Tab-separated table of C-alpha atoms in Angstrom:
chain	number	residue	atom	x	y	z
K	1	UNK	CA	-60.510	-54.490	6.427
K	2	UNK	CA	-58.009	-55.237	9.223
K	3	UNK	CA	-57.731	-58.846	7.998
K	4	UNK	CA	-56.984	-57.632	4.488
K	5	UNK	CA	-54.237	-55.311	5.787
K	6	UNK	CA	-52.706	-58.115	7.845
K	7	UNK	CA	-52.801	-60.377	4.795
K	8	UNK	CA	-51.036	-57.770	2.649
K	9	UNK	CA	-48.360	-57.296	5.349
K	10	UNK	CA	-47.824	-61.051	5.598
K	11	UNK	CA	-47.519	-61.320	1.816
K	12	UNK	CA	-44.864	-58.586	1.795
K	13	UNK	CA	-42.942	-60.302	4.600
K	14	UNK	CA	-43.113	-63.626	2.751
K	15	UNK	CA	-41.882	-61.958	-0.456
K	16	UNK	CA	-38.909	-60.480	1.415
K	17	UNK	CA	-38.090	-63.852	3.021
K	18	UNK	CA	-38.272	-65.702	-0.302
K	19	UNK	CA	-36.194	-63.038	-2.091
K	20	UNK	CA	-33.585	-63.136	0.675
K	21	UNK	CA	-33.486	-66.927	0.529
K	22	UNK	CA	-33.003	-66.839	-3.235
K	23	UNK	CA	-30.164	-64.340	-2.827
K	24	UNK	CA	-28.494	-66.602	-0.297
K	25	UNK	CA	-28.863	-69.579	-2.626
K	26	UNK	CA	-27.317	-67.523	-5.419
K	27	UNK	CA	-24.410	-66.451	-3.210
K	28	UNK	CA	-23.847	-69.893	-1.728
K	29	UNK	CA	-20.798	-71.516	-3.326
K	30	UNK	CA	-21.633	-74.221	-5.830
K	31	UNK	CA	-18.094	-75.494	-5.555
K	32	UNK	CA	-15.897	-76.792	-2.766
K	33	UNK	CA	-12.758	-75.105	-4.087
K	34	UNK	CA	-11.073	-73.637	-7.137
K	35	UNK	CA	-8.237	-75.447	-8.932
K	36	UNK	CA	-6.443	-73.625	-11.739
K	37	UNK	CA	-4.068	-74.849	-14.459
K	38	UNK	CA	-2.429	-73.001	-17.309
K	39	UNK	CA	-0.171	-70.076	-18.178
K	40	UNK	CA	0.615	-66.537	-17.010
K	41	UNK	CA	-3.016	-65.426	-17.243
K	42	UNK	CA	-3.725	-67.635	-14.216
K	43	UNK	CA	-0.293	-67.960	-12.557
K	44	UNK	CA	-0.610	-66.349	-9.120
K	45	UNK	CA	3.040	-66.809	-8.224
K	46	UNK	CA	4.258	-70.336	-8.971
K	47	UNK	CA	7.061	-68.981	-11.165
K	48	UNK	CA	8.500	-67.291	-8.064
K	49	UNK	CA	9.606	-70.737	-6.900
K	50	UNK	CA	11.230	-72.086	-10.076
K	51	UNK	CA	14.198	-71.106	-12.244
K	52	UNK	CA	12.739	-69.048	-15.068
K	53	UNK	CA	13.090	-65.638	-16.694
K	54	UNK	CA	9.310	-65.263	-16.637
K	55	UNK	CA	8.681	-63.674	-13.245
K	56	UNK	CA	6.302	-60.989	-12.087
K	57	UNK	CA	7.629	-60.767	-8.525
K	58	UNK	CA	9.077	-57.274	-8.875
K	59	UNK	CA	7.711	-53.773	-9.259
K	60	UNK	CA	5.824	-52.371	-11.043
K	61	UNK	CA	3.974	-55.733	-11.156
K	62	UNK	CA	1.515	-55.818	-8.264
K	63	UNK	CA	1.483	-52.057	-7.738
K	64	UNK	CA	-2.330	-52.089	-7.447
K	65	UNK	CA	-2.618	-55.440	-5.635
K	66	UNK	CA	-3.823	-55.230	-2.003
K	67	UNK	CA	-0.832	-54.028	0.000
K	68	UNK	CA	0.837	-52.846	-3.241
K	69	UNK	CA	3.078	-55.905	-3.344
K	70	UNK	CA	4.344	-57.867	-6.361
K	71	UNK	CA	3.033	-61.399	-5.898
K	72	UNK	CA	4.192	-63.056	-9.096
K	73	UNK	CA	0.958	-62.244	-10.900
K	74	UNK	CA	1.641	-60.903	-14.386
K	75	UNK	CA	-0.427	-57.757	-13.959
K	76	UNK	CA	-0.685	-54.641	-11.851
K	77	UNK	CA	-3.204	-56.318	-9.549
K	78	UNK	CA	-5.596	-59.229	-9.315
K	79	UNK	CA	-6.306	-61.779	-12.055
K	80	UNK	CA	-9.688	-62.951	-13.334
K	81	UNK	CA	-9.487	-66.123	-11.231
K	82	UNK	CA	-9.122	-64.018	-8.067
K	83	UNK	CA	-12.344	-62.182	-8.841
K	84	UNK	CA	-14.106	-65.448	-9.692
K	85	UNK	CA	-13.000	-67.093	-6.440
K	86	UNK	CA	-14.299	-64.071	-4.532
K	87	UNK	CA	-17.656	-64.063	-6.325
K	88	UNK	CA	-18.081	-67.762	-5.504
K	89	UNK	CA	-17.337	-67.004	-1.836
K	90	UNK	CA	-14.377	-69.361	-1.860
K	91	UNK	CA	-11.538	-66.933	-1.101
K	92	UNK	CA	-10.387	-63.392	-1.884
K	93	UNK	CA	-7.379	-64.454	-3.947
K	94	UNK	CA	-6.083	-67.770	-5.294
K	95	UNK	CA	-2.632	-68.699	-3.941
K	96	UNK	CA	0.095	-70.524	-5.893
K	97	UNK	CA	0.496	-74.188	-4.991
K	98	UNK	CA	4.292	-73.921	-4.825
K	99	UNK	CA	4.160	-71.414	-1.966
K	100	UNK	CA	5.672	-73.413	0.924
K	101	UNK	CA	3.764	-71.382	3.537
K	102	UNK	CA	0.224	-72.287	2.488
K	103	UNK	CA	-2.179	-72.967	5.339
K	104	UNK	CA	-4.491	-75.974	5.456
K	105	UNK	CA	-7.440	-73.660	4.808
K	106	UNK	CA	-5.795	-72.303	1.660
K	107	UNK	CA	-5.195	-75.827	0.400
K	108	UNK	CA	-8.746	-76.919	1.155
K	109	UNK	CA	-10.349	-74.055	-0.776
K	110	UNK	CA	-8.093	-74.197	-3.817
K	111	UNK	CA	-4.839	-73.157	-5.455
K	112	UNK	CA	-3.292	-72.382	-8.821
K	113	UNK	CA	-0.830	-74.773	-10.454
K	114	UNK	CA	-0.305	-72.476	-13.459
K	115	UNK	CA	3.044	-71.220	-14.705
K	116	UNK	CA	3.817	-68.123	-16.763
K	117	UNK	CA	5.156	-69.169	-20.158
K	118	UNK	CA	3.413	-72.540	-20.071
K	119	UNK	CA	1.401	-74.372	-22.711
K	120	UNK	CA	-0.069	-77.714	-23.678
K	121	UNK	CA	2.892	-78.407	-25.959
K	122	UNK	CA	5.954	-79.343	-23.868
K	123	UNK	CA	8.136	-77.602	-26.457
K	124	UNK	CA	6.568	-74.278	-25.438
K	125	UNK	CA	8.275	-74.143	-22.053
K	126	UNK	CA	11.840	-74.867	-23.192
K	127	UNK	CA	12.678	-71.223	-23.882
K	128	UNK	CA	11.592	-69.791	-20.515
K	129	UNK	CA	11.828	-72.840	-18.274
K	130	UNK	CA	8.168	-72.694	-17.247
K	131	UNK	CA	6.157	-75.620	-15.906
K	132	UNK	CA	4.353	-77.306	-18.823
K	133	UNK	CA	0.686	-78.155	-18.318
K	134	UNK	CA	1.640	-81.840	-18.521
K	135	UNK	CA	3.823	-81.418	-15.398
K	136	UNK	CA	1.197	-79.416	-13.547
K	137	UNK	CA	-0.727	-82.683	-13.239
K	138	UNK	CA	2.158	-84.052	-11.156
K	139	UNK	CA	1.862	-81.127	-8.760
K	140	UNK	CA	-1.861	-81.786	-8.592
K	141	UNK	CA	-1.188	-85.363	-7.492
K	142	UNK	CA	0.960	-83.957	-4.687
K	143	UNK	CA	-1.853	-81.599	-3.793
K	144	UNK	CA	-4.341	-84.465	-3.532
K	145	UNK	CA	-1.943	-86.310	-1.230
K	146	UNK	CA	-1.760	-83.236	1.019
K	147	UNK	CA	-5.547	-82.970	1.074
K	148	UNK	CA	-5.814	-86.579	2.199
K	149	UNK	CA	-3.456	-85.899	5.103
K	150	UNK	CA	-5.571	-82.884	6.107
K	151	UNK	CA	-9.142	-84.054	5.520
K	152	UNK	CA	-9.004	-87.809	4.950
K	153	UNK	CA	-9.656	-89.814	1.818
K	154	UNK	CA	-13.459	-89.561	1.695
K	155	UNK	CA	-13.544	-85.805	2.238
K	156	UNK	CA	-10.763	-85.312	-0.300
K	157	UNK	CA	-12.793	-87.210	-2.867
K	158	UNK	CA	-15.708	-84.833	-2.252
K	159	UNK	CA	-13.550	-81.710	-2.384
K	160	UNK	CA	-11.902	-82.704	-5.666
K	161	UNK	CA	-15.178	-83.858	-7.194
K	162	UNK	CA	-16.930	-80.598	-6.326
K	163	UNK	CA	-14.028	-78.318	-7.250
K	164	UNK	CA	-14.256	-75.796	-10.066
K	165	UNK	CA	-11.357	-76.648	-12.371
K	166	UNK	CA	-10.238	-73.847	-14.691
K	167	UNK	CA	-7.833	-74.597	-17.527
K	168	UNK	CA	-6.412	-71.544	-19.317
K	169	UNK	CA	-3.580	-72.058	-21.795
K	170	UNK	CA	-2.814	-72.232	-25.503
K	171	UNK	CA	-1.717	-68.733	-26.440
K	172	UNK	CA	1.968	-69.401	-25.724
K	173	UNK	CA	1.864	-72.549	-27.826
K	174	UNK	CA	1.039	-70.499	-30.902
K	175	UNK	CA	3.270	-67.530	-30.046
K	176	UNK	CA	6.374	-69.540	-29.208
K	177	UNK	CA	5.994	-72.424	-31.649
K	178	UNK	CA	4.094	-71.126	-34.645
K	179	UNK	CA	4.025	-67.356	-35.126
K	180	UNK	CA	7.096	-65.815	-33.489
K	181	UNK	CA	9.372	-68.881	-33.411
K	182	UNK	CA	7.890	-71.140	-36.114
K	183	UNK	CA	9.428	-74.422	-34.959
K	184	UNK	CA	6.207	-76.419	-35.236
K	185	UNK	CA	5.594	-75.135	-38.767
K	186	UNK	CA	8.124	-77.741	-39.857
K	187	UNK	CA	5.640	-80.446	-38.761
K	188	UNK	CA	2.161	-78.920	-38.904
K	189	UNK	CA	0.029	-76.487	-40.816
K	190	UNK	CA	-2.124	-74.275	-38.582
K	191	UNK	CA	-5.089	-76.674	-38.618
K	192	UNK	CA	-2.917	-79.638	-37.722
K	193	UNK	CA	-1.228	-77.763	-34.875
K	194	UNK	CA	-4.571	-76.642	-33.474
K	195	UNK	CA	-5.714	-80.272	-33.455
K	196	UNK	CA	-2.466	-81.330	-31.787
K	197	UNK	CA	-2.883	-78.754	-29.004
K	198	UNK	CA	-6.490	-79.767	-28.405
K	199	UNK	CA	-5.561	-83.442	-28.296
K	200	UNK	CA	-3.063	-82.565	-25.553
K	201	UNK	CA	-5.801	-80.674	-23.721
K	202	UNK	CA	-8.103	-83.678	-24.005
K	203	UNK	CA	-5.464	-85.974	-22.509
K	204	UNK	CA	-4.947	-83.503	-19.669
K	205	UNK	CA	-8.640	-83.291	-18.787
K	206	UNK	CA	-8.913	-87.086	-18.858
K	207	UNK	CA	-6.007	-87.300	-16.393
K	208	UNK	CA	-7.709	-84.827	-14.069
K	209	UNK	CA	-10.964	-86.760	-14.426
K	210	UNK	CA	-9.211	-90.003	-13.473
K	211	UNK	CA	-7.951	-88.227	-10.347
K	212	UNK	CA	-11.505	-87.275	-9.362
K	213	UNK	CA	-12.236	-83.898	-10.990
K	214	UNK	CA	-15.648	-83.483	-12.593
K	215	UNK	CA	-16.354	-79.787	-13.190
K	216	UNK	CA	-14.207	-78.126	-15.842
K	217	UNK	CA	-14.071	-74.707	-17.468
K	218	UNK	CA	-11.782	-74.511	-20.499
K	219	UNK	CA	-11.012	-71.070	-21.883
K	220	UNK	CA	-10.419	-70.457	-25.561
K	221	UNK	CA	-7.870	-68.180	-27.163
K	222	UNK	CA	-8.002	-64.404	-27.029
K	223	UNK	CA	-7.540	-62.415	-30.257
K	224	UNK	CA	-3.820	-63.209	-30.370
K	225	UNK	CA	-3.205	-60.691	-33.121
K	226	UNK	CA	-4.283	-57.834	-30.826
K	227	UNK	CA	-1.637	-58.514	-28.173
K	228	UNK	CA	0.607	-55.400	-28.241
K	229	UNK	CA	3.758	-57.487	-28.699
K	230	UNK	CA	2.283	-59.101	-31.832
K	231	UNK	CA	1.220	-55.711	-33.150
K	232	UNK	CA	4.757	-54.435	-32.587
K	233	UNK	CA	6.218	-57.382	-34.485
K	234	UNK	CA	3.921	-56.609	-37.427
K	235	UNK	CA	4.731	-52.879	-37.174
K	236	UNK	CA	8.321	-53.621	-38.163
K	237	UNK	CA	7.094	-54.420	-41.664
K	238	UNK	CA	3.703	-52.741	-42.116
K	239	UNK	CA	4.162	-49.492	-40.136
K	240	UNK	CA	0.710	-49.539	-38.577
K	241	UNK	CA	-0.490	-50.615	-35.133
K	242	UNK	CA	-3.614	-52.518	-36.068
K	243	UNK	CA	-4.292	-56.091	-34.976
K	244	UNK	CA	-2.754	-58.959	-36.943
K	245	UNK	CA	-5.906	-60.267	-38.568
K	246	UNK	CA	-4.510	-63.601	-39.766
K	247	UNK	CA	-3.691	-64.570	-36.190
K	248	UNK	CA	-7.146	-63.499	-35.018
K	249	UNK	CA	-8.805	-65.599	-37.717
K	250	UNK	CA	-6.743	-68.581	-36.568
K	251	UNK	CA	-7.807	-67.978	-32.955
K	252	UNK	CA	-11.500	-67.853	-33.891
K	253	UNK	CA	-11.212	-71.114	-35.803
K	254	UNK	CA	-9.385	-72.731	-32.865
K	255	UNK	CA	-12.166	-71.608	-30.526
K	256	UNK	CA	-14.884	-73.028	-32.748
K	257	UNK	CA	-13.148	-76.385	-32.701
K	258	UNK	CA	-12.567	-76.178	-28.949
K	259	UNK	CA	-16.260	-75.531	-28.288
K	260	UNK	CA	-17.134	-78.720	-30.191
K	261	UNK	CA	-14.342	-80.746	-28.614
K	262	UNK	CA	-15.402	-79.702	-25.105
K	263	UNK	CA	-18.795	-81.312	-25.704
K	264	UNK	CA	-17.114	-84.422	-27.095
K	265	UNK	CA	-14.855	-84.699	-24.049
K	266	UNK	CA	-17.839	-84.293	-21.740
K	267	UNK	CA	-19.696	-87.058	-23.572
K	268	UNK	CA	-16.752	-89.408	-23.033
K	269	UNK	CA	-16.468	-88.750	-19.295
K	270	UNK	CA	-19.556	-89.881	-17.346
K	271	UNK	CA	-20.987	-87.371	-14.837
K	272	UNK	CA	-18.572	-84.690	-15.972
K	273	UNK	CA	-19.264	-81.123	-17.027
K	274	UNK	CA	-16.846	-79.555	-19.510
K	275	UNK	CA	-17.713	-75.937	-20.294
K	276	UNK	CA	-16.021	-73.966	-23.059
K	277	UNK	CA	-15.612	-70.320	-22.042
K	278	UNK	CA	-15.286	-67.710	-24.781
K	279	UNK	CA	-12.851	-64.917	-23.964
K	280	UNK	CA	-12.307	-63.865	-27.581
K	281	UNK	CA	-15.515	-61.885	-28.063
K	282	UNK	CA	-15.349	-60.062	-24.708
K	283	UNK	CA	-11.845	-58.806	-25.487
K	284	UNK	CA	-12.745	-57.819	-29.055
K	285	UNK	CA	-15.727	-55.867	-27.686
K	286	UNK	CA	-13.397	-54.116	-25.267
K	287	UNK	CA	-10.878	-53.281	-27.990
K	288	UNK	CA	-13.518	-52.049	-30.437
K	289	UNK	CA	-15.507	-49.965	-27.914
K	290	UNK	CA	-13.095	-49.094	-25.091
K	291	UNK	CA	-14.917	-45.914	-23.997
K	292	UNK	CA	-18.098	-47.915	-23.405
K	293	UNK	CA	-16.297	-49.895	-20.713
K	294	UNK	CA	-14.215	-47.083	-19.244
K	295	UNK	CA	-10.966	-47.754	-21.118
K	296	UNK	CA	-8.890	-45.514	-23.409
K	297	UNK	CA	-5.713	-47.289	-24.551
K	298	UNK	CA	-6.054	-50.600	-26.393
K	299	UNK	CA	-2.926	-51.357	-28.422
K	300	UNK	CA	-0.061	-50.771	-26.002
K	301	UNK	CA	0.609	-51.618	-22.382
K	302	UNK	CA	0.810	-49.331	-19.364
K	303	UNK	CA	4.394	-50.370	-18.542
K	304	UNK	CA	7.138	-48.521	-20.435
K	305	UNK	CA	6.388	-47.755	-24.062
K	306	UNK	CA	3.882	-50.595	-23.897
K	307	UNK	CA	5.191	-51.930	-27.189
K	308	UNK	CA	7.581	-54.704	-26.139
K	309	UNK	CA	8.196	-54.539	-22.369
K	310	UNK	CA	7.256	-57.698	-20.482
K	311	UNK	CA	8.566	-59.494	-17.344
K	312	UNK	CA	12.285	-58.480	-16.909
K	313	UNK	CA	11.897	-55.524	-19.287
K	314	UNK	CA	9.009	-54.196	-17.165
K	315	UNK	CA	10.886	-53.453	-13.938
K	316	UNK	CA	11.484	-50.971	-11.110
K	317	UNK	CA	13.257	-48.569	-13.469
K	318	UNK	CA	10.553	-48.670	-16.150
K	319	UNK	CA	8.074	-45.823	-16.216
K	320	UNK	CA	4.384	-46.640	-16.011
K	321	UNK	CA	1.258	-44.856	-17.189
K	322	UNK	CA	-0.658	-42.530	-14.872
K	323	UNK	CA	-3.822	-44.650	-14.673
K	324	UNK	CA	-3.599	-48.384	-15.409
K	325	UNK	CA	-7.392	-48.741	-15.144
K	326	UNK	CA	-7.710	-46.934	-18.496
K	327	UNK	CA	-5.447	-49.458	-20.234
K	328	UNK	CA	-6.558	-52.864	-21.495
K	329	UNK	CA	-2.982	-54.185	-21.301
K	330	UNK	CA	-0.570	-53.856	-18.398
K	331	UNK	CA	2.603	-54.828	-20.279
K	332	UNK	CA	3.022	-55.798	-23.914
K	333	UNK	CA	1.296	-59.163	-23.338
K	334	UNK	CA	-0.806	-59.263	-20.169
K	335	UNK	CA	-4.059	-57.464	-19.320
K	336	UNK	CA	-4.500	-54.979	-16.484
K	337	UNK	CA	-6.467	-55.748	-13.335
K	338	UNK	CA	-9.326	-53.657	-14.755
K	339	UNK	CA	-9.434	-55.821	-17.892
K	340	UNK	CA	-9.232	-59.026	-15.837
K	341	UNK	CA	-12.157	-57.830	-13.730
K	342	UNK	CA	-14.134	-57.270	-16.926
K	343	UNK	CA	-13.261	-60.778	-18.200
K	344	UNK	CA	-14.201	-62.287	-14.845
K	345	UNK	CA	-17.779	-61.040	-15.157
K	346	UNK	CA	-18.207	-62.929	-18.429
K	347	UNK	CA	-16.677	-66.085	-16.991
K	348	UNK	CA	-18.800	-65.835	-13.849
K	349	UNK	CA	-21.979	-65.705	-15.941
K	350	UNK	CA	-20.864	-68.819	-17.838
K	351	UNK	CA	-20.032	-70.637	-14.627
K	352	UNK	CA	-23.191	-69.720	-12.719
K	353	UNK	CA	-25.436	-70.517	-15.674
K	354	UNK	CA	-23.907	-73.862	-16.661
K	355	UNK	CA	-23.185	-75.576	-13.350
């Protein structure tokens, strides 16, 4: 009887040890660092250091960030990439590469090269003076050079090869060049412009691959027609504040093509992993069932009227809502920290299941 009891106790101890070990394996970072490219959804402050109208370095931006400071993030607090970096045990927040005061540790564990107002099409950045995705690769080359001076060539190769690379852009290309300022409509129909943008993305990933990157996450488009600014533009003619369905249909079609192209790019780049991450459906779910996820307001931002205020129009003198966590959008374009945290959970599941 005593032997049986001892055996049961040992089995319980072994179960606890194995479970704890599995938890540690789950929590152990699968990546050496996080490297981020794209637009304002992932810009953690690079626009602070360039000449551009697109800046989030003033209140009320950052009012819910740790320390209640505006960092240049286009939200009231953290972005999805900050939550992802924390979940992967890499760092609490992702710093901007252009910050001249970055420590060696910050550089080693990853940075963002993104710029608010950016896109894959170089024409996109002309209006706001943002850093196009094609130029972000040049900053990345400078980053690699810095890594080599810190860790040496062999270690740098490992860090870059094991880094999680997130590429999040495309929305501005369609807003600035096709829907709101239809410059590219003179050259392309919507299908042709989608293909053009994705060809630019493919070139960009190949350049990163040639510089040593191997693990990529590429986000699709959100439901563009549900961005409050787009709803406001439609309201001028239709007098309702529903989503612009034509733009949403275009975004879904773009995403379908991007999912296929991601697999094609992966097949062309030996030992690479190129994961398409859907952010369309999570946002649509949030907009259609806000109460289920703890939200109330879905078609206007927390800052000002929420209908058109963004960057300079959302400022220290602009009123804000009482509780940003109940709003999906912070200003007329960008999500709140609460929404970004919700998106991050979906992206984390994709990342942890596919790498």
